[in-house]
Coordinates of C-alpha atoms in Angstrom, one line a residue:
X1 CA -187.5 29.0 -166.5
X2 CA -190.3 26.3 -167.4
X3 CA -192.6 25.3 -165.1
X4 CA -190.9 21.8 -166.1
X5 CA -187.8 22.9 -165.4
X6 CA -188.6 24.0 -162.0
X7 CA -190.2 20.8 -161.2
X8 CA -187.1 18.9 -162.0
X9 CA -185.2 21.5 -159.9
X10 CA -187.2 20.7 -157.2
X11 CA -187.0 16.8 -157.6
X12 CA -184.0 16.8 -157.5
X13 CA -183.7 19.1 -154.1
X14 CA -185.5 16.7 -152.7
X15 CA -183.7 14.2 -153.9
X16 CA -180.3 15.2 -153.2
X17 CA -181.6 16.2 -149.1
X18 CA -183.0 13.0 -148.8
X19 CA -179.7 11.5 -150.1
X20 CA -177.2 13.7 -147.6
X21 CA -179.6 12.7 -145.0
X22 CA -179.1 9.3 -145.3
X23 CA -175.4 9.5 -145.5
X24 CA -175.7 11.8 -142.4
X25 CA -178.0 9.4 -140.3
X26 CA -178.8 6.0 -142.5
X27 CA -176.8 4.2 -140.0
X28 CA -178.1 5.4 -136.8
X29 CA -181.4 5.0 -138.2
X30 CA -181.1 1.6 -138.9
X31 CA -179.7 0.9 -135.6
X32 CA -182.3 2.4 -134.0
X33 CA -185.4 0.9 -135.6
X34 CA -183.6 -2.6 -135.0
X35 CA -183.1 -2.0 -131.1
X36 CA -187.1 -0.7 -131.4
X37 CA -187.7 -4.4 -132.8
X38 CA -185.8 -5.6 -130.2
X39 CA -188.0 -3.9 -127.9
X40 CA -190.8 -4.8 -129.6
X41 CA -190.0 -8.7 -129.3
X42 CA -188.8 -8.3 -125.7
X43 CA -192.7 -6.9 -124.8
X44 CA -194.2 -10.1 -127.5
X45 CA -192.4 -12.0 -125.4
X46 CA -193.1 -10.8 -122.0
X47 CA -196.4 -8.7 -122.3
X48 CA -196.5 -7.5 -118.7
X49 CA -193.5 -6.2 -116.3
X50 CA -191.0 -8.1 -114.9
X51 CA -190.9 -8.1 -111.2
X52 CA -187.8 -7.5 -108.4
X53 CA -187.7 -7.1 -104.9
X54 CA -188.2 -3.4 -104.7
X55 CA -191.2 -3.3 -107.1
X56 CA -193.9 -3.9 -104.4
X57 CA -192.3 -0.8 -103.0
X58 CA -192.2 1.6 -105.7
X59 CA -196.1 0.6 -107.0
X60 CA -197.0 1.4 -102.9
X61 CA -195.7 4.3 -103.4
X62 CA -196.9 5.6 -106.8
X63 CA -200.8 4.1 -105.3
X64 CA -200.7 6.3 -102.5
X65 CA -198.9 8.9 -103.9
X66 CA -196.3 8.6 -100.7
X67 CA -192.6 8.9 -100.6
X68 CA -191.1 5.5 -99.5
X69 CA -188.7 5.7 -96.1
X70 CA -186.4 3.0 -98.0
X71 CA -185.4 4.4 -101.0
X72 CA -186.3 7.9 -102.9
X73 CA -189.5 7.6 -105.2
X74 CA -189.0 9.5 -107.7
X75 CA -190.2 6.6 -110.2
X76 CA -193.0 6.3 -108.4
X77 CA -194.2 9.7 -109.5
X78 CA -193.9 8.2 -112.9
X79 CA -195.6 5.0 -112.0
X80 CA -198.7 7.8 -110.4
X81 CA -198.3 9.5 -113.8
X82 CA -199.2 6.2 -116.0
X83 CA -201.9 4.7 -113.4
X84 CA -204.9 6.0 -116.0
X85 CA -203.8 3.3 -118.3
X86 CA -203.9 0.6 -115.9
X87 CA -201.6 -1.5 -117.6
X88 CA -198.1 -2.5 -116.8
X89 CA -197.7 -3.3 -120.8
X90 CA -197.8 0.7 -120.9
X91 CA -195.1 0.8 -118.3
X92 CA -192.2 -0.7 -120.2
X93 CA -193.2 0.9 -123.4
X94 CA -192.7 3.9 -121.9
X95 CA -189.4 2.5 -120.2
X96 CA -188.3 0.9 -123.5
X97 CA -188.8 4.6 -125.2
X98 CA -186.8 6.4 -123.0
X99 CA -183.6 3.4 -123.2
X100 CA -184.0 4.4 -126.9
X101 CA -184.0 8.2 -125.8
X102 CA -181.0 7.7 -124.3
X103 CA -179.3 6.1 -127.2
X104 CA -180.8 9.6 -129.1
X105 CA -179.3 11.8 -126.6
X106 CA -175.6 10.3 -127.2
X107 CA -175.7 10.0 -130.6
X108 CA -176.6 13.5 -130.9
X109 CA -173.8 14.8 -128.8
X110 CA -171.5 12.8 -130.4
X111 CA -172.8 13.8 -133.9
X112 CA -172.6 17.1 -133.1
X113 CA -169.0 17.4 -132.1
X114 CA -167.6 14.8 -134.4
X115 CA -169.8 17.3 -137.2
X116 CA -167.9 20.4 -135.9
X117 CA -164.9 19.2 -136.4
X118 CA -165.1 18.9 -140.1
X119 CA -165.4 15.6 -140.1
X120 CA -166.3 13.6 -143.2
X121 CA -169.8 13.3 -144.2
X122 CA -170.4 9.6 -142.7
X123 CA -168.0 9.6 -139.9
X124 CA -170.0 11.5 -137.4
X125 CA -172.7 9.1 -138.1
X126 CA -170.8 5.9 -137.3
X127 CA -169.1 8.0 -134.2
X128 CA -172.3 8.3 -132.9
X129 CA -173.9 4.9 -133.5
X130 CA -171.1 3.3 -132.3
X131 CA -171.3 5.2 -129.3
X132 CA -175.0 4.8 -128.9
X133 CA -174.9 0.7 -129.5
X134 CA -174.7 -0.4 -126.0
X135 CA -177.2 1.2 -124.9
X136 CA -179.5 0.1 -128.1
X137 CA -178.5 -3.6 -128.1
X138 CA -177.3 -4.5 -125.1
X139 CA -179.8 -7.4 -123.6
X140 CA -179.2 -6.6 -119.9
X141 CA -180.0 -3.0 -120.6
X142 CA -183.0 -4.4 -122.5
X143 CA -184.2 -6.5 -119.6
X144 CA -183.5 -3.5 -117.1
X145 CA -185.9 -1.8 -119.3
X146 CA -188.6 -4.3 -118.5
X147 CA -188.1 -4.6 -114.8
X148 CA -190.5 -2.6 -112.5
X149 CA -186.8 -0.4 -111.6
X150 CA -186.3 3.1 -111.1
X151 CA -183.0 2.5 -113.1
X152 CA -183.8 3.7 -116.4
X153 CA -185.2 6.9 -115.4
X154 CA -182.3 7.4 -113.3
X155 CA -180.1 6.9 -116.4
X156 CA -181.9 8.8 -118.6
X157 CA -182.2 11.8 -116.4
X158 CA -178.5 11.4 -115.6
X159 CA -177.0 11.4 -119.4
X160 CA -179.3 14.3 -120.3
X161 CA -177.8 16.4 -117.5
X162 CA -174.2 15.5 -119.3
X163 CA -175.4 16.3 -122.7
X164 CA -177.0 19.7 -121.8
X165 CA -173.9 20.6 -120.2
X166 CA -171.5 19.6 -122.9
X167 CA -173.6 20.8 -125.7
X168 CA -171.8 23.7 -126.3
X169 CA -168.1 24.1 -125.5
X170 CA -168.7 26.8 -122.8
X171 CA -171.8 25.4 -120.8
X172 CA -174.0 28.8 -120.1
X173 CA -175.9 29.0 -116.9
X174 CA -179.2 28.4 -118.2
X175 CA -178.2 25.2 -119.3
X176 CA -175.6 24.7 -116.3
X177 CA -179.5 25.2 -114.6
X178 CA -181.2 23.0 -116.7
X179 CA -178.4 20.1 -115.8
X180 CA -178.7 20.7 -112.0
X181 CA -182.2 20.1 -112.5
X182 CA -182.1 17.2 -114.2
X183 CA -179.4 15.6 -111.6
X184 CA -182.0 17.0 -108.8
X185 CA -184.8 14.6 -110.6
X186 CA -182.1 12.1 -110.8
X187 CA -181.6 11.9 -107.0
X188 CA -185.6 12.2 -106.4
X189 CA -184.9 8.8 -108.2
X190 CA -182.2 7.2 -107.5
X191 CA -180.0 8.4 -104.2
X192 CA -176.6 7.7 -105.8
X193 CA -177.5 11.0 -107.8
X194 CA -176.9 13.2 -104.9
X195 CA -172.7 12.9 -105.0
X196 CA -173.2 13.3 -108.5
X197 CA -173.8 17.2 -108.3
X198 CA -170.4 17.3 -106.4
X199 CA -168.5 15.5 -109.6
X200 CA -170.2 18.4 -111.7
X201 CA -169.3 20.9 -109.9
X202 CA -165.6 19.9 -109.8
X203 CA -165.7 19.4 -113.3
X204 CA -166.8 23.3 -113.8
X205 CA -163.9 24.3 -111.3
X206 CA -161.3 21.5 -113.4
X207 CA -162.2 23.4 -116.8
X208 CA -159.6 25.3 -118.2
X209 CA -161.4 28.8 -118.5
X210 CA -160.4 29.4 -114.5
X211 CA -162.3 29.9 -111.2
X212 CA -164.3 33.4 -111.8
X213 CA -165.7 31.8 -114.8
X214 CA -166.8 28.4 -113.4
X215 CA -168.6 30.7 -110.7
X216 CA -171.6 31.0 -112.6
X217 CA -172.7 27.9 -114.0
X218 CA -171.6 26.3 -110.3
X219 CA -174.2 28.9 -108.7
X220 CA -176.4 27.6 -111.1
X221 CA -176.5 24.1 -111.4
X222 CA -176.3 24.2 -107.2
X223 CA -179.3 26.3 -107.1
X224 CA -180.9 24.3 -110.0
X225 CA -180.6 20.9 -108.3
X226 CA -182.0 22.2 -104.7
X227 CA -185.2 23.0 -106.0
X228 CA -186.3 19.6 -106.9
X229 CA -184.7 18.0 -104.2
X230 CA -186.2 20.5 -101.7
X231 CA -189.6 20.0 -103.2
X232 CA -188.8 16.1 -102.8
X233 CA -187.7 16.6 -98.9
X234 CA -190.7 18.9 -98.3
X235 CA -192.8 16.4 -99.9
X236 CA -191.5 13.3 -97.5
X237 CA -192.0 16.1 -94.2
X238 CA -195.0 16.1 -94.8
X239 CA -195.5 12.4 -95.2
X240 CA -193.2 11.3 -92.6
X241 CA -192.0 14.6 -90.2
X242 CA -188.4 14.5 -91.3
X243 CA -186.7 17.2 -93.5
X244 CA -185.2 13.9 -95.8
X245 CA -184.6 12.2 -98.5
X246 CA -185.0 8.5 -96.9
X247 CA -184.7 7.4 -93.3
X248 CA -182.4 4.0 -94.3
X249 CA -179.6 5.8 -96.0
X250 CA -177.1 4.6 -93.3
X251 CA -178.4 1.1 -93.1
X252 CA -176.9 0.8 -96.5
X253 CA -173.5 1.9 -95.2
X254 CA -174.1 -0.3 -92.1
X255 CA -174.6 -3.3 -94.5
X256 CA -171.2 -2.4 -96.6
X257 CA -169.5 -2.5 -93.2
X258 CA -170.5 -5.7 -92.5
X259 CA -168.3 -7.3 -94.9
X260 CA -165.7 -7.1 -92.8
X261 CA -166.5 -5.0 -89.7
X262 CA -164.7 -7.0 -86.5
X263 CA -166.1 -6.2 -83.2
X264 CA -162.7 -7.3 -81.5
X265 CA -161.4 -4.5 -83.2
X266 CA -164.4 -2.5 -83.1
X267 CA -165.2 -2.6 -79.8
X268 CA -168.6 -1.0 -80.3
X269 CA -170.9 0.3 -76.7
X270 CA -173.0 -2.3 -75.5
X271 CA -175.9 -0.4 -77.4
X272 CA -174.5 -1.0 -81.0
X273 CA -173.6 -4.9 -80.0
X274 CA -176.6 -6.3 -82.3
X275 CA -174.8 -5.2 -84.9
X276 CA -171.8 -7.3 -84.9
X277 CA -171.6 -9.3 -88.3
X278 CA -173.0 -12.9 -88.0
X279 CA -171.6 -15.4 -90.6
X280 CA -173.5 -15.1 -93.4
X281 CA -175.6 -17.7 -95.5
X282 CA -174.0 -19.6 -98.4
X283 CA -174.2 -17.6 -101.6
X284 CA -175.0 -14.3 -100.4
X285 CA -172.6 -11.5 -99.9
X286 CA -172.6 -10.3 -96.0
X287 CA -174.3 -6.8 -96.8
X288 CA -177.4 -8.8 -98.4
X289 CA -177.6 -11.0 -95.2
X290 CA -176.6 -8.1 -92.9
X291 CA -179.7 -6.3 -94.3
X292 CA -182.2 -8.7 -96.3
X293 CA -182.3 -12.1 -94.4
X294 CA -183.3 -13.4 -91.0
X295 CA -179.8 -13.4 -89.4
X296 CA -180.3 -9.1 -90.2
X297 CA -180.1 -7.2 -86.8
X298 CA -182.7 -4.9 -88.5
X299 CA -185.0 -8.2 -87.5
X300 CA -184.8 -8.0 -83.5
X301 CA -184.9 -4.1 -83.4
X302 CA -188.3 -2.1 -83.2
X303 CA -189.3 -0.1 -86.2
X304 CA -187.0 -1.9 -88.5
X305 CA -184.2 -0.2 -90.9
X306 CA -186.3 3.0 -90.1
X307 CA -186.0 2.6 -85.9
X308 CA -182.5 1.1 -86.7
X309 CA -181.0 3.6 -89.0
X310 CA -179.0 6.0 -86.6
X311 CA -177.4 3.3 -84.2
X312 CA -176.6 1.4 -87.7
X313 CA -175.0 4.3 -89.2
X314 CA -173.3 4.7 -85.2
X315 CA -172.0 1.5 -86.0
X316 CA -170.7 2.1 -89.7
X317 CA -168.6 5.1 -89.2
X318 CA -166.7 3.1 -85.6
X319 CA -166.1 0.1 -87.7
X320 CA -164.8 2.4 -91.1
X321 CA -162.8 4.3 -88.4
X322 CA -161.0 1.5 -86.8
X323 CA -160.6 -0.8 -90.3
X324 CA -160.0 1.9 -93.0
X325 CA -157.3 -0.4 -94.9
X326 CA -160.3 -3.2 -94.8
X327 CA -163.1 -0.6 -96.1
X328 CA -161.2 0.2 -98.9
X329 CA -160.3 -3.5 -99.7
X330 CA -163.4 -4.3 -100.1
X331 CA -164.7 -1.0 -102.2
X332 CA -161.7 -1.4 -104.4
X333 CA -162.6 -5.4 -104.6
X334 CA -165.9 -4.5 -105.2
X335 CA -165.5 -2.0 -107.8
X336 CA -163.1 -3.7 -109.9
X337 CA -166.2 -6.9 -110.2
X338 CA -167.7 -4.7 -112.3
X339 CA -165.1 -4.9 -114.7
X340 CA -164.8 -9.4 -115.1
X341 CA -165.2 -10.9 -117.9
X342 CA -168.0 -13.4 -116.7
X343 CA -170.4 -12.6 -114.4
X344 CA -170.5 -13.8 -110.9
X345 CA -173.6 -14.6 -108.7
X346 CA -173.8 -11.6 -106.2
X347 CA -175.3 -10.3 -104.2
X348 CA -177.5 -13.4 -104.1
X349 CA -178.8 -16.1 -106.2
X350 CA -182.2 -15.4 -106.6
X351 CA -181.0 -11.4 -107.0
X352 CA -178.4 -12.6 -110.1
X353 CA -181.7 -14.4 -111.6
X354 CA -184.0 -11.6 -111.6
X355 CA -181.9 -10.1 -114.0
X356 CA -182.1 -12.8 -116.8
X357 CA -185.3 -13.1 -118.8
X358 CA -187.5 -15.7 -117.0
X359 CA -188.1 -19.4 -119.1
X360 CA -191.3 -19.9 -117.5
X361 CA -194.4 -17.9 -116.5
X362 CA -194.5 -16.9 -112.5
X363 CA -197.7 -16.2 -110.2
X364 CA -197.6 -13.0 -108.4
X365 CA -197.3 -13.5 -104.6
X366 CA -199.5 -11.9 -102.1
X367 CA -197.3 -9.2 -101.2
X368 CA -197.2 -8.2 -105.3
X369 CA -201.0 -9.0 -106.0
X370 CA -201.5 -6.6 -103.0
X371 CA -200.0 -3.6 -105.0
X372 CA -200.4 -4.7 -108.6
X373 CA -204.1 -5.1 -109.0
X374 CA -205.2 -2.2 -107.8
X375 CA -202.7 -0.8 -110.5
X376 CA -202.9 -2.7 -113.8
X377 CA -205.8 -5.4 -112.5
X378 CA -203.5 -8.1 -113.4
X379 CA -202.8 -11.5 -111.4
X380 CA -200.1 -13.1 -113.8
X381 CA -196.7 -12.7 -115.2
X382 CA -197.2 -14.5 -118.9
X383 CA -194.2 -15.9 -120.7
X384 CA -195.5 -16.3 -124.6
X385 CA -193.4 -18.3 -126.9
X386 CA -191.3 -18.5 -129.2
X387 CA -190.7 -14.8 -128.6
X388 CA -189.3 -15.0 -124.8
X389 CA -187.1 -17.7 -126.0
X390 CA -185.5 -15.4 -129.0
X391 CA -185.0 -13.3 -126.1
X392 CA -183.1 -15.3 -123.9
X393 CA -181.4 -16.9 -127.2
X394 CA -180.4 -12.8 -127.1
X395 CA -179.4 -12.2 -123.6
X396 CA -177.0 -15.2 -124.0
X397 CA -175.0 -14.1 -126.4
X398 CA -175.8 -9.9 -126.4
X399 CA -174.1 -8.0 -124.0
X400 CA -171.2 -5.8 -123.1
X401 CA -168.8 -7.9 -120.8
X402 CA -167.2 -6.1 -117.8
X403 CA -163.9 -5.9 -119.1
X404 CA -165.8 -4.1 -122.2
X405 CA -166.6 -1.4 -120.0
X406 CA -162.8 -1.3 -118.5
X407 CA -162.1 -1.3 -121.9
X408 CA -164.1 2.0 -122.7
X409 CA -163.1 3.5 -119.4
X410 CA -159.4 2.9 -120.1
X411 CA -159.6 4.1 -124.1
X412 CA -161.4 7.7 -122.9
X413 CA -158.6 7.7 -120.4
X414 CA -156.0 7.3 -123.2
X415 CA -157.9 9.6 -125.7
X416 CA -157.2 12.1 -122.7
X417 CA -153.7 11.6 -122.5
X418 CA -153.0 11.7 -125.8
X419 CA -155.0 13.7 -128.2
X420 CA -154.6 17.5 -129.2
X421 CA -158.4 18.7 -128.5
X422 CA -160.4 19.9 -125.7
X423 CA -159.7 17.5 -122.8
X424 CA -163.1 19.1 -120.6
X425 CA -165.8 17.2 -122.4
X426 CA -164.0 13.5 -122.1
X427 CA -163.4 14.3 -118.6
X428 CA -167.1 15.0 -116.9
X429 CA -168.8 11.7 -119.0
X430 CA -165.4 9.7 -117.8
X431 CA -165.9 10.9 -114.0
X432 CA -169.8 10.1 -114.2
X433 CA -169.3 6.9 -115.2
X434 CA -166.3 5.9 -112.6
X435 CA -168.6 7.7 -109.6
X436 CA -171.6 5.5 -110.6
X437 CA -169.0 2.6 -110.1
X438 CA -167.6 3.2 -106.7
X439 CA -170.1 5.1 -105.2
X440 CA -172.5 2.2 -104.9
X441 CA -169.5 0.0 -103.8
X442 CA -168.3 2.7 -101.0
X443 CA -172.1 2.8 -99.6
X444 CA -173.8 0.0 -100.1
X445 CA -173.0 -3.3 -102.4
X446 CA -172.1 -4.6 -105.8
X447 CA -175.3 -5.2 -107.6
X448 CA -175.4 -5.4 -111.8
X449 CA -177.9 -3.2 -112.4
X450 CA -175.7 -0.8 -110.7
X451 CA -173.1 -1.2 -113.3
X452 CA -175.6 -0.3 -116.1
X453 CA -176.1 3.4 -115.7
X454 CA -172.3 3.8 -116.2
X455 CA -172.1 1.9 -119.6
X456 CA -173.3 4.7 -121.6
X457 CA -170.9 7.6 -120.1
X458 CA -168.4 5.2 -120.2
X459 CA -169.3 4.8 -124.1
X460 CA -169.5 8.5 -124.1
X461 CA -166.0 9.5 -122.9
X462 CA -164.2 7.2 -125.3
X463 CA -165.8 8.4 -128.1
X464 CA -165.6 12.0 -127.5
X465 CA -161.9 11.4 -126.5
X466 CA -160.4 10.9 -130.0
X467 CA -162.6 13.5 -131.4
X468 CA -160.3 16.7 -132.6
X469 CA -161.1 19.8 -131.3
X470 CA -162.4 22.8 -133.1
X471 CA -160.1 24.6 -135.3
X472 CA -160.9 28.3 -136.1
X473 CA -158.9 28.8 -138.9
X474 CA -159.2 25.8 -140.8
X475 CA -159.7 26.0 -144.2
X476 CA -163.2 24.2 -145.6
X477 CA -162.7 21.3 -147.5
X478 CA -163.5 21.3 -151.1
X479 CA -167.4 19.5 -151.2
X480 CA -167.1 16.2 -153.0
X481 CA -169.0 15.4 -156.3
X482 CA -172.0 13.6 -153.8
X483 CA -172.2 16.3 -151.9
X484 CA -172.7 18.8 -154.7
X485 CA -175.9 19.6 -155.8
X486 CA -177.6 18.6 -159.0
X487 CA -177.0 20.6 -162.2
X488 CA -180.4 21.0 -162.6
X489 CA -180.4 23.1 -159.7
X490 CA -177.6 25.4 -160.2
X491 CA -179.1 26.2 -164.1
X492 CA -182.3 27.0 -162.0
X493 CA -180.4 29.2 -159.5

């Protein structure tokens, strides 16, 4: 063979890889550089964070390296991580790269199922891009990604625990482990991660290999997720004295109750009286005013939702007790929001708005200048244009509606009912997603950027859910004339 000849042989190897990898991935590739524009636009537009009511919070937290008694602070461990760079630009970058991350994660799950089951060359591809898109393109995930919110991490730490576990079709305990870890950072982050290890370990017991074999990987993934969240407990002992996560957990339940909690019915000791529901402001759903306005009981009591939390949660379980057919009106009511067509103001106003990108720039007030200038030195949240405008041009019309999401939830569960493969891998990304849904409702309140989180499981379940199964004895097809190689090369062969 001529050293000409081999050249040409090896052209056209390259040739002919670069060509079945762009048939392979071309497509998600595309999409993905396009939601990285996106990205890019959103922080031309907006070149510093975009502020919400837990922020100040969080960026306390993360300065003084303390775990908050309100909410776990996972995030802020994150925030301590990126202090060197002093800039909250580098904040959303990094949050914007881990959105796209997540987009990664599904696609390649999706990829790599849809490629095992002999699929043709593109279709995997589009599977998994189509999959991937809300999480990509949507503009409220986009702006989530910009807000000072532990929200992304939390969503990113929760889909890569339901990746690793349904990478393979038997889950092994290391990566059973390596899941329960991840869903242990998760909670560090977010609370609502901490029923989440109980919809896992179902799963494992639901799966059709029986109960010795779901042993295992349930030891596992238990023993996995304690370690972080014991290291995160220990941490706040030492902080605060309590062996805990937060010391406000039941003022959360307290605030769902008091959407329809009736003393009358209640009849609550003379202690727990304070907490009787007050009619609640104009606009603002009763759990927002029972915890987050002046008419709060949380007000009058010493120590605040810390001093308050046990007689609050006292006063939770009485009222769920005496009005169970009310508490789950209201869950249901409130689970089923997250599936309208348009959304509605809730819990409040000036909540609803923090989740649209602003029109004009905003001055920090005291409470944020406080925590932010120590942190990035900035005293300012700049609005440059024409960029912000494309990007609330965007929001307007981008975006997965509610009843898109019912619409993904209620495919996956029609996928299960009707399709020939593996039921077990549609079924943990389906529960996820529907746990993520109530959960909040059931403790706490509707809020949108509770809804997010759930998009891409729900995404996840309905495309893996008319996805055949592997066949073991299924022939190989014939490779088609593209996916041949050269001439060239077989002569050199």
């Amino acid at each position: 063979m001529t050293s000409h000849t081999a050249a040409y042989s090896r052209a056209d190897l390259v040739v002919h890889r670069m060509w079945k990898l762009a048939v392979a991935h071309g497509l998600f590739g595309t999409a993905l550089l396009l939601a990285l524009g996106l990205r890019v636009l959103a922080i031309a537009g907006y070149p510093t964070a975009l502020w919400f009511g837990d922020s100040v919070g969080y960026l306390r937290s993360a300065l003084h390296l303390e775990p908050s008694p309100t909410r776990p602070s996972g995030y802020s461990v994150m925030l301590r991580v990126l202090e060197p760079f002093h800039s909250f630009v580098a904040v959303v970058t990094v949050q914007h790269l881990i959105g796209l991350a997540t987009g990664v994660m599904l696609y390649a799950l999706v990829w790599r199922h849809a490629r095992a089951a002999k699929r043709r060359a593109w279709v995997p591809g589009a599977l998994g891009t189509a999959v991937a898109l809300p999480v990509l393109f949507d503009a409220y995930q986009i702006e989530l990604e910009h807000l000072l919110l532990s929200d992304t991490l939390f969503t990113f730490l929760v889909v890569a625990a339901v990746v690793v576990l349904l990478w393979r079709p038997n889950p092994t305990w290391r990566a059973a482990a390596f899941a329960g870890a991840l869903l242990g950072l998760a909670s560090a982050t977010r609370a609502i991660g901490l029923p989440l290890l109980a919809v896992v370990l179902l799963w494992l017991f639901l799966r059709r290999k029986g109960f010795r074999d779901a042993i295992v990987p349930a030891v596992a993934v238990a023993v996995a997720f304690a370690i972080p969240v014991g290291l995160y407990m220990t941490w706040y002992h030492r902080a605060h004295g309590e062996f805990a996560m937060t010391e406000t957990e039941k003022t959360f339940l307290y605030g769902r109750t008091a959407d329809f909690a009736d003393c009358s019915i209640i009849k609550p000791r003379p202690e727990l009286q304070g907490f009787c529901p007050r009619t609640s402001p104009k606009n603002v759903s009763p759990p927002y005013a029972a915890l987050w306005t002046d008419q709060s009981p949380f007000a009058r009591i010493g120590g605040g939702k810390v001093g308050g939390n046990e007689k609050a949660g006292e006063f939770a379980i009485a009222a769920i007790r005496a009005q169970p057919d009310d508490y789950a009106r209201v869950v249901l009511r409130d689970t089923l929001r997250a599936f309208y067509l348009q959304r509605t103001v809730h819990p409040s106003p000036w909540t609803f708005q923090k989740y649209e990108f602003p029109a004009k720039e905003q001055s920090l007030s005291k409470r944020q200048a406080k925590v932010a200038s120590p942190y990035a030195r900035t005293d300012g949240r700049p609005v440059a244009e024409p960029y912000a405008g494309w990007m609330r041009t965007y929001q307007d019309w981008v975006h997965l509606p509610g009843i898109g999401l019912g619409a993904l939830l209620l495919a996956a569960a029609t996928g299960v009912v009707l399709r020939r493969g593996p039921r077990r891998r549609v079924l943990l990304p389906w529960m996820m997603s529907a746990a993520l849904l109530v959960v909040p409702a059931a403790t706490a309140d509707f809020d949108y950027r509770y809804v997010l989180p759930a998009v891409p499981l729900g995404a996840l379940a309905a495309g893996l859910a008319y996805l055949p199964g592997r066949r073991a004895n299924r022939p190989v097809p014939e490779r088609k004339a593209a996916e041949r190689p050269p001439p060239a090369l077989v002569e050199a062969r």
